[in-house]
Amino acid sequence: MSEPEYETRISLYFRKPYPFHLPYSLIFSSQILTFSHKHIFSNKQRSSFSVIQEKSTMESFYQQVDKLEEVFIERLRAAIEIPSVSEQEDKRDNVFQMAKWLVHEMESLGIQVKQKDLGKQPGKDINLPPLIIGRYGSDPSKPTILAYSHYDVQPAALSDGWDDEPFELTQKEDGRLCGRGTSDDKGPLLNWLNMIQAFKKAGQEVPSNLVFCFEGMEESGSQGLADALKEESTGEFAKIDSVCITDTAWSTIDRPTLIRGLRGIMFYHINIDGAESDAHSGAFGGSLSEPMTDMVNLMASLVDSRGEILVPGIYDDVLPVSAEERKALGEIKMSKDSFDGGINGKLLHEDQADNLIARSRKPALSLHGIERASPGKGASTIIPGRILGRFSIRTVANMNIAKIDELVQTHLKARFQQLGSKNKLSVQLTGRGDWFFEEVDHWNYQAAIQATEKVWG
C-alpha cells in the first residue's frame, strides 16, 4: 500500500469547495475502533481478551479498501447529488430524500436502522427530517462506540466561488474529490459505512460495536436533536462506552487534528417593530421613529471592531489561558493560510497563539445580518416598518447559557431604553448548543492519537 496522502478539510463556514481523499480517512476510522478495542479492555483488565493481530487483520482490510475505492467514490457521488440543504424550508423534501437514500445504504450493509420522528420544526408547519439511529454489532465482549455525523449541508452555488457545480462530485487532477458535503459532512459519514463494507469483504469482524447517530438539521441549529438524545439516553444510546464525532475541522488544511473541545453556540434574533407597513423616505423621512436606526445602534453596542464583546459581565466566568497552554498553541505547526482558511480575511491577531486563543478559548460574538421582517419588492429608499437582526455568541468552557442570556437581554433592553425610541423591541434566544471540553488522557483520546499516528505518521 502506498504512503497515505493527506485528507484536506476546510471549515464549513468559509463556503469553499471541500476536498476529500479516499481511502485514508476510513482507514483512520477502522484504526480508531481497533485501538479503542485494545484500550478499553486493557483498562478493564480483562485477562480473557486477546489482542487483535493487527498486521494480518488490517493488511486484508487495506487490500479491500483499495479494491473498493471506486465503489466508495460512487457512493459519495450519489450522496453529493442530493442537495440536502436543511435551511431551505421550501426544499425540505431533498433532506428527506437524503435520509431515505442513507437508510437504504445502511440497511444494505446489515446495519439495523431506526428512523426517529422529530415532529414539526418549532413555530412552523414543516416536518423535521428524521434522526437516523443505526446499530451494527451487539457483542458484549466488545466496546460500543457511538458515531455522530450529519447528512444535511449548507447552501452552495457557483456564484459563491465554486470552480464546479457544488452538487456534482468533481475529481481534481491531484485526486481530490470536491463537492458540497464531501468534507462536511457526507464524506466522513459515509466512511463509517465504507469501513463496514471493507471489513465484510475481508471476511472480518468490526473490532467494536457501533451505534450511529445521523441527523439532518445540524446546519440549522440541530433542531429536535437535544430532546431526541434525552429520550434515547435510556434507549438506543444507553450503555455507550465512548463517542466519536466526525464533524470537525483541522487546525491546518494538511495536518490531522484531534478535537478535545468545541465552543458552544447561542443564536439570537432582535425584532424591532415600528409600523404596520413600510414607508417612503421621501414622504416620511425625518418624521418617523425608524426601526433600522434603532437596530444599527443595538448591533453596534454588542461588539467592537477588535472583536471584543461589549456586553457587561460576559467574560466573568471565562477560564484564563495558562502560560503552558499559550506556549503549546504557539508551537502548533500551522501555515499562514490556515489562520483564515485561505479566504484572505483581515486578521485581528497576527500572533499564532493569540489567533488560536481567539478562535477556541475566548467567546466570540458575530453579527450575521439585518433583514426586513416583511420582505417585498419595495424601492431601495423605503423605511422598513419592521426589522429583524441576527447575531450569535460562541461560548467557551465554564460559561453558563442561562447567565449569558440574562446578560444579553439586560444589555440590549437597557441600550434600547437609552435610545428613547418609540418602537417596540423583542430579543429571542432562538437556538443553543453547549460547549464541551475533555481530558486527553481518556482511553478514547489515546486510541485516536494512536490511530492518527498509525495512518498519517
C-alpha positions in Angstrom: 0.0 0.0 0.0 1.4 3.4 -0.9 2.1 6.1 1.6 -1.1 7.8 2.8 -1.9 11.2 1.3 -3.5 13.8 3.5 -7.2 14.4 3.6 -7.8 18.1 3.2 -10.5 19.8 5.2 -11.7 23.4 5.1 -14.1 24.7 7.7 -17.7 24.8 6.6 -18.1 28.5 7.5 -15.9 29.5 4.5 -18.3 28.0 1.9 -15.5 26.9 -0.3 -15.2 23.6 -2.2 -14.2 20.9 0.3 -11.6 18.5 -1.0 -11.6 14.9 0.3 -9.3 12.0 0.0 -10.2 8.3 0.0 -9.5 5.8 1.3 -7.2 7.0 4.1 -10.0 8.7 6.2 -11.9 5.5 6.5 -8.8 3.6 7.4 -8.4 6.0 10.2 -11.9 5.2 11.4 -11.1 1.5 11.4 -7.9 2.1 13.4 -9.7 4.1 16.0 -12.1 1.2 16.6 -9.1 -1.2 16.7 -7.2 0.9 19.2 -10.4 1.6 21.2 -10.9 -2.1 21.4 -7.5 -2.6 22.9 -7.6 0.3 25.3 -11.0 -0.4 26.9 -10.3 -4.0 27.7 -6.7 -3.2 28.8 -8.2 -0.7 31.2 -10.8 -3.2 32.4 -8.0 -5.7 33.0 -9.8 -8.5 31.1 -7.4 -11.4 31.0 -9.6 -13.2 28.5 -9.1 -10.6 25.9 -6.6 -11.4 23.2 -5.2 -8.5 21.2 -6.2 -8.5 17.5 -3.3 -9.5 15.4 -3.2 -6.1 13.6 -0.7 -6.9 10.9 -2.7 -9.7 9.3 -6.1 -8.4 10.1 -5.5 -4.9 8.9 -3.5 -5.9 5.8 -6.5 -7.8 4.5 -8.7 -4.8 5.3 -6.3 -2.4 3.5 -6.5 -4.5 0.4 -10.3 -4.4 0.4 -10.2 -0.6 0.8 -8.1 -0.3 -2.3 -10.3 -2.7 -4.3 -13.5 -0.9 -3.2 -12.2 2.7 -3.8 -14.4 3.2 -6.9 -17.4 1.9 -5.1 -16.8 4.3 -2.3 -16.4 7.2 -4.7 -19.7 6.4 -6.4 -21.4 6.2 -3.1 -20.1 9.7 -2.3 -21.1 10.9 -5.7 -24.7 9.7 -5.2 -24.8 11.5 -1.8 -23.4 14.8 -3.1 -26.0 14.9 -5.9 -28.8 15.1 -3.3 -29.0 18.9 -2.3 -30.0 18.2 1.3 -29.9 21.9 2.4 -31.7 22.0 5.7 -32.2 25.7 5.9 -34.1 25.9 2.6 -37.5 25.1 4.0 -39.2 25.1 0.6 -36.9 22.3 -0.4 -37.1 20.2 2.7 -38.1 17.2 0.6 -34.4 17.0 -0.5 -33.3 16.4 3.1 -35.9 13.6 3.4 -34.7 12.1 0.1 -31.2 12.1 1.5 -32.4 10.3 4.7 -34.2 7.7 2.6 -31.1 7.1 0.5 -28.9 6.9 3.6 -31.2 4.4 5.3 -31.1 2.2 2.2 -27.3 2.2 2.1 -27.1 1.4 5.8 -29.5 -1.5 5.6 -27.8 -2.9 2.6 -24.7 -3.4 4.8 -26.6 -5.2 7.5 -27.0 -2.2 9.8 -30.1 -2.2 11.9 -31.8 1.2 11.4 -34.4 3.2 13.2 -35.8 6.5 11.9 -36.8 8.6 14.9 -39.6 11.1 14.1 -38.6 14.6 15.5 -42.0 16.2 14.8 -42.6 19.7 13.5 -40.0 22.4 13.2 -40.5 24.8 16.2 -43.0 27.5 15.3 -43.6 26.3 11.8 -45.8 23.8 10.0 -43.0 21.8 8.4 -41.6 18.5 9.4 -38.1 18.0 10.7 -36.1 15.3 9.0 -35.6 12.1 11.0 -32.8 11.3 13.3 -31.3 8.1 11.8 -30.2 5.7 14.5 -28.2 2.7 13.4 -26.7 -0.3 15.2 -24.0 -2.7 13.9 -22.9 -5.4 16.3 -24.0 -6.3 19.8 -21.1 -8.4 21.1 -20.9 -7.9 24.9 -17.1 -8.6 24.7 -16.6 -5.5 22.6 -16.7 -1.8 23.4 -19.6 0.1 21.9 -18.7 3.4 20.1 -21.3 6.0 19.2 -20.5 7.7 15.9 -22.1 11.1 15.1 -22.4 12.7 11.7 -25.0 14.7 9.8 -26.5 14.3 6.4 -27.6 17.9 5.7 -25.4 20.6 4.1 -25.1 24.3 3.7 -26.4 26.1 0.6 -23.9 26.3 -2.3 -23.8 27.8 -5.8 -21.3 28.6 -8.5 -21.8 32.2 -7.6 -20.3 31.5 -4.2 -16.9 30.9 -5.7 -17.0 27.2 -6.6 -15.0 26.1 -9.6 -17.5 23.4 -10.5 -21.2 22.6 -9.8 -21.2 22.1 -6.0 -23.8 19.3 -6.1 -21.8 17.3 -8.6 -18.8 15.3 -7.4 -15.6 16.5 -9.2 -12.3 14.8 -9.0 -9.3 17.1 -9.4 -6.1 16.2 -11.1 -4.3 15.6 -7.8 -7.0 13.1 -6.8 -9.0 15.4 -4.5 -12.8 15.0 -4.5 -14.8 18.2 -4.4 -18.5 18.9 -3.9 -20.8 20.2 -1.2 -20.7 17.8 1.7 -17.5 15.9 0.7 -15.9 17.1 3.9 -18.8 18.5 5.9 -20.2 16.0 6.5 -21.3 13.4 4.0 -17.8 12.1 3.3 -16.9 11.5 6.9 -20.4 10.0 7.5 -20.1 7.6 4.6 -16.7 6.4 5.7 -18.3 4.6 8.6 -20.4 2.7 6.0 -17.3 2.2 3.8 -15.3 0.8 6.7 -18.0 -1.8 7.5 -18.2 -2.8 3.8 -14.4 -3.3 3.7 -14.4 -5.4 6.8 -17.2 -7.5 5.4 -15.4 -8.0 2.2 -12.3 -9.0 4.1 -14.3 -11.6 6.0 -13.5 -10.0 9.3 -15.5 -8.6 12.2 -15.5 -4.9 13.0 -13.5 -4.7 16.3 -16.2 -2.7 18.1 -19.9 -2.5 18.3 -21.2 0.6 16.5 -24.2 2.9 17.2 -24.8 5.6 14.7 -26.5 9.0 15.3 -27.0 10.8 12.0 -29.1 14.0 12.0 -30.5 16.1 9.2 -30.7 19.6 10.8 -27.1 20.2 12.0 -26.7 23.1 9.6 -29.9 24.7 11.0 -29.2 24.5 14.7 -29.7 20.8 15.3 -33.4 21.4 15.9 -35.0 18.4 17.6 -31.7 16.7 18.5 -31.5 17.6 22.2 -34.9 16.2 23.0 -34.2 13.1 21.0 -30.9 12.5 22.8 -32.6 12.8 26.2 -35.3 10.3 25.1 -32.8 7.8 23.8 -30.4 8.1 26.7 -32.0 5.1 28.3 -32.8 3.5 25.0 -30.7 3.3 21.8 -27.9 5.4 23.3 -27.7 3.6 26.6 -24.5 1.6 27.5 -22.2 3.6 25.2 -18.5 3.4 26.0 -17.4 6.4 24.0 -18.4 8.9 21.3 -16.6 9.7 18.0 -17.8 12.9 16.3 -16.8 13.1 12.7 -17.7 16.7 12.0 -14.9 19.0 12.9 -12.2 21.0 11.1 -8.4 20.6 11.2 -6.1 23.3 12.6 -4.4 23.4 9.2 -5.5 22.1 5.8 -2.9 19.4 5.7 -2.4 18.2 9.3 -4.8 15.9 11.2 -6.3 17.4 14.3 -8.0 15.7 17.3 -10.6 18.0 18.9 -10.7 18.0 22.7 -13.3 20.7 23.0 -15.7 22.8 20.9 -17.2 26.2 21.6 -21.0 26.4 22.2 -23.5 28.5 20.3 -26.3 30.9 21.2 -28.4 32.2 18.2 -30.3 35.4 18.7 -33.0 37.4 16.9 -33.6 41.0 17.6 -37.0 42.2 16.4 -37.9 45.9 16.2 -41.5 46.9 15.2 -42.2 50.4 14.2 -45.1 50.4 11.8 -47.5 48.0 10.2 -46.0 48.6 6.7 -43.0 50.2 5.1 -42.9 54.0 4.3 -41.4 56.1 1.6 -38.4 58.0 2.9 -39.1 61.0 0.5 -42.5 61.5 2.1 -41.9 60.4 5.7 -38.1 60.5 6.3 -37.4 62.5 9.5 -40.9 62.2 10.8 -40.9 58.6 11.9 -39.1 56.6 14.6 -37.2 54.3 12.2 -36.5 50.7 13.3 -33.4 50.4 11.1 -31.7 53.3 13.1 -32.5 51.5 16.4 -31.2 48.2 15.0 -27.9 49.6 13.9 -27.4 51.2 17.3 -28.2 48.0 19.1 -26.0 45.8 16.9 -23.1 48.2 17.3 -23.4 48.0 21.1 -22.7 44.3 21.1 -19.2 44.0 19.8 -16.4 46.4 18.7 -14.1 46.3 15.7 -11.4 44.4 17.6 -13.8 41.5 18.3 -14.3 42.4 22.0 -17.8 41.7 23.2 -19.3 44.8 24.9 -21.9 43.0 27.0 -21.0 43.7 30.6 -20.1 40.6 32.6 -19.8 38.3 29.7 -16.1 37.4 30.3 -16.5 36.9 34.1 -16.6 33.1 34.0 -14.2 32.5 31.2 -11.2 30.4 32.3 -7.8 32.1 31.9 -5.3 30.8 29.4 -2.3 29.4 31.2 1.3 30.1 30.2 1.7 26.4 29.3 -1.4 26.4 27.1 -0.3 29.6 25.3 3.1 28.1 24.7 1.6 24.9 23.3 -0.7 26.8 21.0 2.2 28.8 19.7 4.1 25.7 18.8 1.5 24.1 16.7 2.8 23.9 13.1 0.5 26.0 11.0 0.7 27.7 7.7 -0.3 31.4 7.3 -3.2 30.4 5.1 -4.6 28.2 7.8 -5.1 31.2 10.1 -8.1 32.3 8.0 -8.9 29.2 5.9 -7.4 30.8 2.8 -10.2 33.4 2.3 -7.7 36.3 2.6 -9.5 37.9 5.5 -8.0 40.7 7.7 -6.8 39.0 10.8 -7.3 40.6 14.2 -4.3 38.7 15.7 -1.1 38.1 13.8 0.5 36.1 16.6 -0.4 32.4 16.2 -1.2 31.8 19.9 -3.4 34.9 20.1 -5.2 33.8 16.9 -5.9 30.3 18.2 -7.0 31.6 21.6 -9.5 33.9 19.8 -10.8 31.0 17.8 -11.1 28.5 20.5 -10.6 29.7 24.1 -12.4 33.0 24.1 -16.1 33.7 23.5 -16.9 35.5 20.2 -20.0 37.5 19.1 -20.7 37.7 15.4 -23.3 39.8 13.6 -25.0 37.9 10.8 -27.4 40.3 9.2 -30.3 42.8 9.3 -33.4 42.0 7.3 -36.8 43.5 6.7 -39.2 41.4 8.7 -41.8 41.7 5.9 -39.7 41.4 2.6 -41.2 42.9 -0.5 -40.3 44.5 -3.8 -40.2 48.0 -2.4 -37.8 50.6 -3.7 -34.3 50.9 -2.1 -35.3 54.1 -0.4 -38.1 52.7 1.7 -38.2 53.0 5.5 -38.8 49.4 6.8 -41.7 49.2 9.3 -40.2 46.1 10.9 -36.6 44.9 11.2 -35.0 41.6 12.2 -31.4 41.4 13.3 -29.4 38.2 13.7 -26.3 37.5 15.8 -24.7 34.6 17.6 -22.3 34.1 20.5 -19.8 31.3 20.7 -19.4 30.2 24.3 -16.4 28.5 25.9 -15.7 26.3 28.9 -17.3 27.4 32.2 -19.8 29.8 30.6 -23.5 29.2 31.5 -26.1 29.7 28.8 -28.8 31.0 31.2 -26.5 33.5 32.8 -25.2 34.7 29.4 -28.8 35.1 28.1 -29.7 37.2 31.1 -26.7 39.5 30.5 -27.5 39.9 26.8 -31.2 40.6 27.4 -30.4 43.1 30.1 -27.8 44.9 28.0 -30.0 45.2 24.9 -33.1 46.4 26.7 -31.0 48.9 28.7 -29.4 50.2 25.5 -32.8 50.4 23.7 -34.2 52.4 26.6 -31.2 54.8 26.3 -32.1 55.4 22.7 -35.5 56.8 23.7 -37.1 55.0 20.8 -40.9 54.8 20.4 -40.6 51.5 18.6 -41.1 48.0 20.2 -38.2 45.7 20.9 -38.1 41.9 21.5 -35.0 39.8 21.9 -35.2 36.0 21.4 -32.7 33.2 22.0 -33.7 31.0 19.1 -31.1 28.3 19.3 -28.4 27.0 21.6 -25.7 24.4 21.9 -23.4 23.9 24.9 -19.6 23.8 24.8 -17.6 20.7 25.7 -14.1 20.2 26.9 -12.5 16.8 27.6 -9.2 15.5 29.1 -6.9 13.8 26.6 -5.8 11.1 28.9 -9.1 9.2 28.4 -8.7 5.9 26.5 -10.9 7.2 23.7 -8.4 10.0 23.0 -5.4 7.8 23.4 -7.0 5.4 20.8 -7.5 8.3 18.5 -3.9 9.5 19.0 -2.5 6.1 18.2 -4.8 5.8 15.1 -3.7 9.1 13.8 0.0 8.2 14.2 -0.6 4.8 12.6 -2.4 6.2 9.5 -0.7 9.6 8.9 2.6 9.1 10.6 
